[in-house]
Structures are given as C-alpha cells and as structure tokens.
Amino acid sequence: MCCYTRRHWITLRMIRSILLLGTLVGLSMGEIYYTVNCTGSEDIYQYNATLLDGSATINFGDYRGKVFVIYNVASFCGMTNATYHQINYLASKFAEDDFLIIGFPCDNFGQLEPASSYDEIVNGVKYVRPGGGFVANLTYFEKIDVNGDNEHPIYTYLKQANCPYTDTEFRTGLFYSPERVSDVRWNWEKFLIAKDGKPYKRYHYSTMDPAYLEDDIAYLLSQ
Ligand SMILES: *[C@@H]1O[C@H](CO)[C@@H](O)[C@H](O)[C@H]1NC(C)=O
Ligand SMILES: *[C@@H]1O[C@H](CO)[C@@H](O)[C@H](O)[C@H]1NC(C)=O
Ligand SMILES: *[C@@H]1O[C@H](CO)[C@@H](O)[C@H](O)[C@H]1NC(C)=O
Ligand SMILES: *[C@@H]1O[C@H](CO)[C@@H](O)[C@H](O)[C@H]1NC(C)=O
C-alpha cells in the first residue's frame, strides 16, 4: 500500500513536470507574425546605398514607380537554398512588370555571410548554395549591418518608422548590439515596397514559399 501511494505521488509529480516543461517550451517558442503591415507615411526615396560591386551609389528615388522587395541575404544559412529559389521564382514571374528584388548581404545572424566581395558571394551562390550554376536574379547592394549601432540608415527607416517586428523572440547567435525590439530577427526577412515608395509589408524569415509574397506583389503592381 505504501508503495502504491509512493508510485502514485511520483506519477503526479512527473505529470506536473511535463506540464511545466510544456509551458516553458511554449513560452520560448514565442509568437511569429509571418506578415505584418507597415504603416508609415514617409517614402524610401531619400535613402542611398552602394552596389556590392562598388560601381555606383544608388538613390532609391531611382526606383520610383516600381514595386520591390528588400532581403537581407546570407550564403551559409539553412534557408539560403529555398529563399534563393523563391527570389528567382518571383523575378521570373514578374519579369514583364515594374518589379525588382534587392539584396543586402548581412553577417549579423550567426555570421552566415562571412564574405564581403561581389565575386565571393556570387560564386558561393553559383557553386555552393544553391549551387549547380545558380544565378540569383537580384541586385546586390553592399554588405551592411541591419541591426545595432552600425545598422544602415535604410534599415533604421524600414524597422522603426514603418514596419513592426515579425517575432516576439530573438534567436541566439546575434552579432550586433544593442538588441532592440524592432530588430530584424534573422537572415532572409523581407520588406515589400509599393510603387509610391512606402513599405507595404514585412515578412518573417521563415516565409520561404513564394506564395507568401506572390499575391501581395501582384496586388501592388495592379495599383
Ligand atoms: C493588414 O492589412 C490588410 C489589408 O491590406 C488587412 O486585411 C489585415 O487585417 C491587416 N493586418 C493587420 C494585422 O492589421
Ligand atoms: C542621398 O544622397 C543625396 C545626394 O546624392 C543626399 O542629398 C541625401 O541626403 C542622401 N540621403 C540620405 C538619407 O543620406
Ligand atoms: C533547394 O530548394 C529547391 C526549391 O525549394 C528544392 O527543390 C531543392 O531540393 C533544394 N535543394 C537542396 C539541396 O536542399
Ligand atoms: C530577372 O529579373 C528581371 C527583372 O524582373 C527580368 O527582366 C529577367 O527576365 C529575369 N531573368 C531571369 C533569368 O529570370
């Protein structure tokens, strides 16, 4: 009888532990917002950035009237392959339209974009990930920080002025400081910009399926 009681007690304690663990795991998973709406009224056209090959500094006013998506890209990430396929799918789907894709290489997340030069990054894409001769159909801008004290002004604008964060949690392996709630959470977040230069939506890094962006791009092109 005593033993039965003891086993019973252990069982209850185990159940409590499992429930507690579940709660902790649940909390640490946080909340993901796959897409969030941007609300700011200021356009992106005053910002400038240099191309990765150093050939020119572009004023974003040059993209007036176009729909475009801005990615922070990284060559060594688990999402690199799928997201480059997403990029090329969207580029070819909207090839006849006033549409373009922009990539800023960024080493802030897990140091997964160690290379800095145009040749290293383009060759990594071509031969390693995705590899097989893959040519990414996007315009590469300079390698930048997207968060922290050294973040590029265009990201300060995108995050703080216009588009809320996509995840309540931060991952580990952040190579910048300080952390702010508005931060880009990992490689491959996306910002979609409308024809009037106003950010329309921001997408969580896990939105690798083209379907997350396709209808939104088509909608903005029809405006
Ligand atoms: C985002 O905007 C769309 C319309 O463009 C609206 O249907 C949706 O409810 C908005 N989402 C949030 C979270 O405000
Ligand atoms: C972008 O460059 C132009 C000159 O080319 C300059 O007038 C403008 O202030 C720059 N914008 C920002 C946000 O630095
Ligand atoms: C890369 O992504 C494409 C498209 O999502 C997929 O078909 C392919 O199997 C992936 N390759 C690897 C090595 O994961
Ligand atoms: C790359 O994208 C541009 C612009 O969207 C388009 O004109 C071109 O046809 C695309 N190239 C390929 C190979 O998909």
Short mmCIF file of C-alpha atoms and ligand atoms in Angstrom, two decimals:
data_model
loop_
_atom_site.label_atom_id
_atom_site.label_comp_id
_atom_site.label_asym_id
_atom_site.label_seq_id
_atom_site.Cartn_x
_atom_site.Cartn_y
_atom_site.Cartn_z
CA MET A 1 0.00 0.00 0.00
CA CYS A 2 2.77 2.36 0.87
CA CYS A 3 4.49 1.58 -2.41
CA TYR A 4 1.36 2.16 -4.42
CA THR A 5 0.97 5.56 -2.77
CA ARG A 6 4.55 6.46 -3.48
CA ARG A 7 4.31 5.49 -7.15
CA HIS A 8 1.14 7.49 -7.41
CA TRP A 9 2.89 10.53 -5.95
CA ILE A 10 5.80 10.20 -8.35
CA THR A 11 3.41 9.97 -11.25
CA LEU A 12 1.64 13.18 -10.27
CA ARG A 13 4.98 14.93 -9.88
CA MET A 14 6.08 13.72 -13.29
CA ILE A 15 2.89 15.00 -14.88
CA ARG A 16 3.42 18.36 -13.21
CA SER A 17 6.99 18.47 -14.56
CA ILE A 18 5.82 17.67 -18.05
CA LEU A 19 3.18 20.41 -17.88
CA LEU A 20 5.73 22.89 -16.57
CA LEU A 21 8.21 21.94 -19.29
CA GLY A 22 5.49 22.35 -21.91
CA THR A 23 4.72 25.80 -20.61
CA LEU A 24 8.38 26.79 -20.72
CA VAL A 25 8.85 25.41 -24.24
CA GLY A 26 5.65 27.15 -25.30
CA LEU A 27 6.88 30.44 -23.94
CA SER A 28 10.30 30.13 -25.52
CA MET A 29 8.75 29.47 -28.92
CA GLY A 30 7.19 32.89 -28.83
CA GLU A 31 4.81 34.35 -31.33
CA ILE A 32 5.55 34.59 -35.05
CA TYR A 33 3.87 37.06 -37.36
CA TYR A 34 4.53 35.74 -40.85
CA THR A 35 3.47 39.04 -42.38
CA VAL A 36 2.95 42.40 -40.76
CA ASN A 37 1.55 45.55 -42.29
CA CYS A 38 3.70 48.64 -42.48
CA THR A 39 2.06 51.88 -41.50
CA GLY A 40 4.47 54.75 -42.07
CA SER A 41 3.73 57.61 -44.42
CA GLU A 42 7.30 58.50 -45.39
CA ASP A 43 8.68 57.02 -48.63
CA ILE A 44 12.04 55.31 -49.07
CA TYR A 45 13.25 57.55 -51.88
CA GLN A 46 15.65 59.74 -49.90
CA TYR A 47 17.88 56.76 -49.00
CA ASN A 48 21.07 55.78 -50.80
CA ALA A 49 23.13 52.62 -50.85
CA THR A 50 26.20 51.43 -52.74
CA LEU A 51 26.14 48.41 -55.02
CA LEU A 52 28.10 45.36 -53.84
CA ASP A 53 30.49 45.60 -56.78
CA GLY A 54 31.21 49.21 -55.79
CA SER A 55 30.30 50.51 -59.23
CA ALA A 56 27.72 53.06 -58.08
CA THR A 57 25.78 54.54 -55.22
CA ILE A 58 22.09 54.32 -55.94
CA ASN A 59 19.49 56.75 -54.71
CA PHE A 60 16.30 54.80 -54.06
CA GLY A 61 14.42 57.58 -55.80
CA ASP A 62 15.59 55.79 -58.95
CA TYR A 63 13.03 53.08 -58.11
CA ARG A 64 10.08 55.45 -58.07
CA GLY A 65 7.04 53.75 -59.65
CA LYS A 66 8.44 50.24 -59.13
CA VAL A 67 7.42 47.53 -56.71
CA PHE A 68 10.42 45.96 -54.99
CA VAL A 69 11.40 43.57 -52.24
CA ILE A 70 14.41 44.06 -49.97
CA TYR A 71 16.06 40.96 -48.45
CA ASN A 72 18.96 40.66 -46.03
CA VAL A 73 20.81 37.76 -47.60
CA ALA A 74 23.29 35.21 -46.21
CA SER A 75 25.12 32.46 -48.09
CA PHE A 76 25.57 29.83 -45.37
CA CYS A 77 22.10 29.71 -43.83
CA GLY A 78 19.73 26.74 -43.71
CA MET A 79 17.21 28.89 -45.59
CA THR A 80 19.65 30.06 -48.29
CA ASN A 81 18.72 27.49 -50.91
CA ALA A 82 14.95 27.77 -50.56
CA THR A 83 14.96 31.56 -50.38
CA TYR A 84 17.15 31.99 -53.47
CA HIS A 85 14.68 29.76 -55.31
CA GLN A 86 11.88 31.99 -54.05
CA ILE A 87 13.74 35.05 -55.33
CA ASN A 88 14.21 33.63 -58.81
CA TYR A 89 10.64 32.40 -58.94
CA LEU A 90 9.33 35.89 -58.15
CA ALA A 91 11.80 37.59 -60.50
CA SER A 92 10.74 35.44 -63.43
CA LYS A 93 7.03 35.52 -62.52
CA PHE A 94 7.07 39.34 -62.61
CA ALA A 95 9.77 39.73 -65.26
CA GLU A 96 7.48 41.79 -67.51
CA ASP A 97 6.49 44.16 -64.70
CA ASP A 98 7.99 47.17 -62.94
CA PHE A 99 9.42 44.88 -60.30
CA LEU A 100 12.83 44.20 -58.84
CA ILE A 101 14.50 42.41 -55.96
CA ILE A 102 17.25 43.88 -53.82
CA GLY A 103 19.63 42.00 -51.53
CA PHE A 104 21.83 43.35 -48.76
CA PRO A 105 24.39 40.75 -47.64
CA CYS A 106 24.49 40.77 -43.85
CA ASP A 107 26.63 38.93 -41.30
CA ASN A 108 24.62 39.87 -38.20
CA PHE A 109 22.93 36.48 -37.75
CA GLY A 110 25.16 33.53 -36.95
CA GLN A 111 27.92 35.10 -39.05
CA LEU A 112 26.43 33.27 -42.02
CA GLU A 113 27.61 35.81 -44.61
CA PRO A 114 31.36 35.94 -43.95
CA ALA A 115 32.34 37.01 -47.47
CA SER A 116 32.27 40.66 -48.47
CA SER A 117 33.18 40.84 -52.12
CA TYR A 118 30.80 40.56 -55.04
CA ASP A 119 32.81 37.71 -56.61
CA GLU A 120 32.90 35.62 -53.42
CA ILE A 121 29.17 35.96 -52.80
CA VAL A 122 28.08 35.38 -56.39
CA ASN A 123 30.41 32.38 -56.75
CA GLY A 124 29.16 30.91 -53.46
CA VAL A 125 25.62 31.10 -54.82
CA LYS A 126 26.69 29.64 -58.14
CA TYR A 127 28.77 26.71 -56.90
CA VAL A 128 27.76 26.00 -53.30
CA ARG A 129 24.31 27.10 -52.15
CA PRO A 130 22.07 26.68 -54.11
CA GLY A 131 24.97 25.70 -56.42
CA GLY A 132 24.66 23.91 -59.73
CA GLY A 133 25.34 27.11 -61.68
CA PHE A 134 22.58 29.09 -59.92
CA VAL A 135 22.46 32.78 -60.87
CA ALA A 136 20.40 34.82 -58.42
CA ASN A 137 18.18 37.32 -60.16
CA LEU A 138 18.55 40.20 -57.77
CA THR A 139 20.53 43.40 -57.37
CA TYR A 140 23.18 43.04 -54.69
CA PHE A 141 23.90 46.07 -52.58
CA GLU A 142 26.78 46.49 -50.13
CA LYS A 143 27.22 44.24 -47.14
CA ILE A 144 25.72 46.00 -44.14
CA ASP A 145 24.53 45.67 -40.56
CA VAL A 146 20.75 45.67 -40.40
CA ASN A 147 20.59 46.00 -36.60
CA GLY A 148 22.60 47.58 -33.81
CA ASP A 149 24.78 50.63 -33.52
CA ASN A 150 26.18 50.27 -37.03
CA GLU A 151 22.95 49.50 -38.88
CA HIS A 152 22.40 51.08 -42.29
CA PRO A 153 20.01 54.07 -42.24
CA ILE A 154 17.71 52.34 -44.71
CA TYR A 155 17.05 49.60 -42.15
CA THR A 156 16.56 52.12 -39.35
CA TYR A 157 13.90 53.63 -41.55
CA LEU A 158 12.29 50.30 -42.54
CA LYS A 159 12.07 48.96 -39.00
CA GLN A 160 11.42 51.85 -36.72
CA ALA A 161 9.49 54.20 -38.92
CA ASN A 162 7.30 51.79 -40.74
CA CYS A 163 7.21 48.05 -40.15
CA PRO A 164 6.76 46.29 -36.80
CA TYR A 165 8.79 43.22 -35.78
CA THR A 166 7.80 39.75 -37.01
CA ASP A 167 8.67 37.66 -33.97
CA THR A 168 8.42 38.13 -30.21
CA GLU A 169 11.60 36.08 -29.76
CA PHE A 170 15.26 36.57 -30.57
CA ARG A 171 17.38 33.67 -31.74
CA THR A 172 20.87 33.10 -30.36
CA GLY A 173 23.94 33.89 -32.45
CA LEU A 174 23.42 37.63 -32.87
CA PHE A 175 26.48 39.58 -33.99
CA TYR A 176 25.47 43.16 -33.27
CA SER A 177 24.44 45.27 -30.32
CA PRO A 178 22.36 46.57 -28.73
CA GLU A 179 19.25 44.44 -29.29
CA ARG A 180 16.05 46.33 -29.96
CA VAL A 181 12.51 45.01 -30.24
CA SER A 182 12.20 46.31 -33.81
CA ASP A 183 15.23 44.28 -34.94
CA VAL A 184 15.31 42.05 -37.98
CA ARG A 185 15.25 38.60 -36.38
CA TRP A 186 17.41 36.55 -38.74
CA ASN A 187 18.73 36.20 -42.29
CA TRP A 188 16.09 36.49 -45.02
CA GLU A 189 13.49 38.84 -43.64
CA LYS A 190 11.72 40.70 -46.44
CA PHE A 191 10.32 44.19 -46.87
CA LEU A 192 7.91 44.80 -49.75
CA ILE A 193 7.81 48.36 -51.09
CA ALA A 194 4.89 49.81 -53.07
CA LYS A 195 5.01 51.96 -56.20
CA ASP A 196 4.79 55.13 -54.09
CA GLY A 197 7.91 54.15 -52.12
CA LYS A 198 6.03 53.26 -48.94
CA PRO A 199 6.77 49.96 -47.23
CA TYR A 200 3.71 47.75 -47.53
CA LYS A 201 4.52 44.57 -45.63
CA ARG A 202 7.32 42.91 -43.71
CA TYR A 203 7.74 39.10 -43.71
CA HIS A 204 9.22 36.74 -41.14
CA TYR A 205 12.43 34.99 -42.23
CA SER A 206 10.65 31.62 -42.41
CA THR A 207 8.40 32.72 -45.30
CA MET A 208 10.41 30.84 -47.91
CA ASP A 209 7.43 29.81 -50.03
CA PRO A 210 6.85 32.23 -52.93
CA ALA A 211 3.12 32.14 -52.12
CA TYR A 212 3.70 34.41 -49.12
CA LEU A 213 4.70 37.27 -51.42
CA GLU A 214 3.23 36.50 -54.81
CA ASP A 215 -0.31 37.81 -54.30
CA ASP A 216 0.90 40.90 -52.46
CA ILE A 217 3.29 41.78 -55.31
CA ALA A 218 0.57 41.21 -57.92
CA TYR A 219 -1.78 43.40 -55.90
CA LEU A 220 0.73 46.26 -55.62
CA LEU A 221 1.55 46.04 -59.34
CA SER A 222 -2.15 46.37 -60.12
CA GLN A 223 -2.47 49.58 -58.08
C1 LIG B 1 -3.10 44.15 -42.86
O1 LIG B 1 -3.76 44.79 -43.93
C2 LIG B 1 -4.76 44.01 -44.55
C3 LIG B 1 -5.31 44.81 -45.71
O2 LIG B 1 -4.28 45.24 -46.54
C4 LIG B 1 -5.83 43.67 -43.55
O3 LIG B 1 -6.77 42.82 -44.16
C5 LIG B 1 -5.22 42.97 -42.35
O4 LIG B 1 -6.20 42.78 -41.37
C6 LIG B 1 -4.09 43.81 -41.77
N1 LIG B 1 -3.45 43.08 -40.71
C7 LIG B 1 -3.21 43.61 -39.53
C8 LIG B 1 -2.54 42.71 -38.55
O5 LIG B 1 -3.51 44.74 -39.24
C1 LIG B 2 21.24 60.57 -50.52
O1 LIG B 2 22.14 61.23 -51.38
C2 LIG B 2 21.76 62.56 -51.72
C3 LIG B 2 22.78 63.12 -52.66
O2 LIG B 2 23.15 62.21 -53.62
C4 LIG B 2 21.68 63.40 -50.47
O3 LIG B 2 21.18 64.69 -50.81
C5 LIG B 2 20.75 62.77 -49.46
O4 LIG B 2 20.81 63.49 -48.25
C6 LIG B 2 21.16 61.32 -49.19
N1 LIG B 2 20.18 60.73 -48.30
C7 LIG B 2 20.45 60.30 -47.09
C8 LIG B 2 19.31 59.74 -46.29
O5 LIG B 2 21.57 60.35 -46.61
C1 LIG B 3 16.75 23.70 -52.89
O1 LIG B 3 15.46 24.27 -52.99
C2 LIG B 3 14.71 23.80 -54.07
C3 LIG B 3 13.43 24.62 -54.12
O2 LIG B 3 12.86 24.78 -52.87
C4 LIG B 3 14.47 22.32 -53.89
O3 LIG B 3 13.74 21.83 -54.99
C5 LIG B 3 15.80 21.60 -53.77
O4 LIG B 3 15.59 20.25 -53.49
C6 LIG B 3 16.64 22.21 -52.69
N1 LIG B 3 17.97 21.62 -52.69
C7 LIG B 3 18.59 21.26 -51.58
C8 LIG B 3 19.96 20.71 -51.75
O5 LIG B 3 18.08 21.35 -50.49
C1 LIG B 4 15.44 38.52 -63.87
O1 LIG B 4 14.55 39.54 -63.41
C2 LIG B 4 14.35 40.59 -64.36
C3 LIG B 4 13.51 41.63 -63.71
O2 LIG B 4 12.40 41.07 -63.05
C4 LIG B 4 13.72 40.02 -65.62
O3 LIG B 4 13.60 41.02 -66.57
C5 LIG B 4 14.57 38.86 -66.15
O4 LIG B 4 13.90 38.25 -67.22
C6 LIG B 4 14.85 37.83 -65.08
N1 LIG B 4 15.78 36.85 -65.57
C7 LIG B 4 15.59 35.57 -65.38
C8 LIG B 4 16.66 34.68 -65.93
O5 LIG B 4 14.63 35.12 -64.77
#
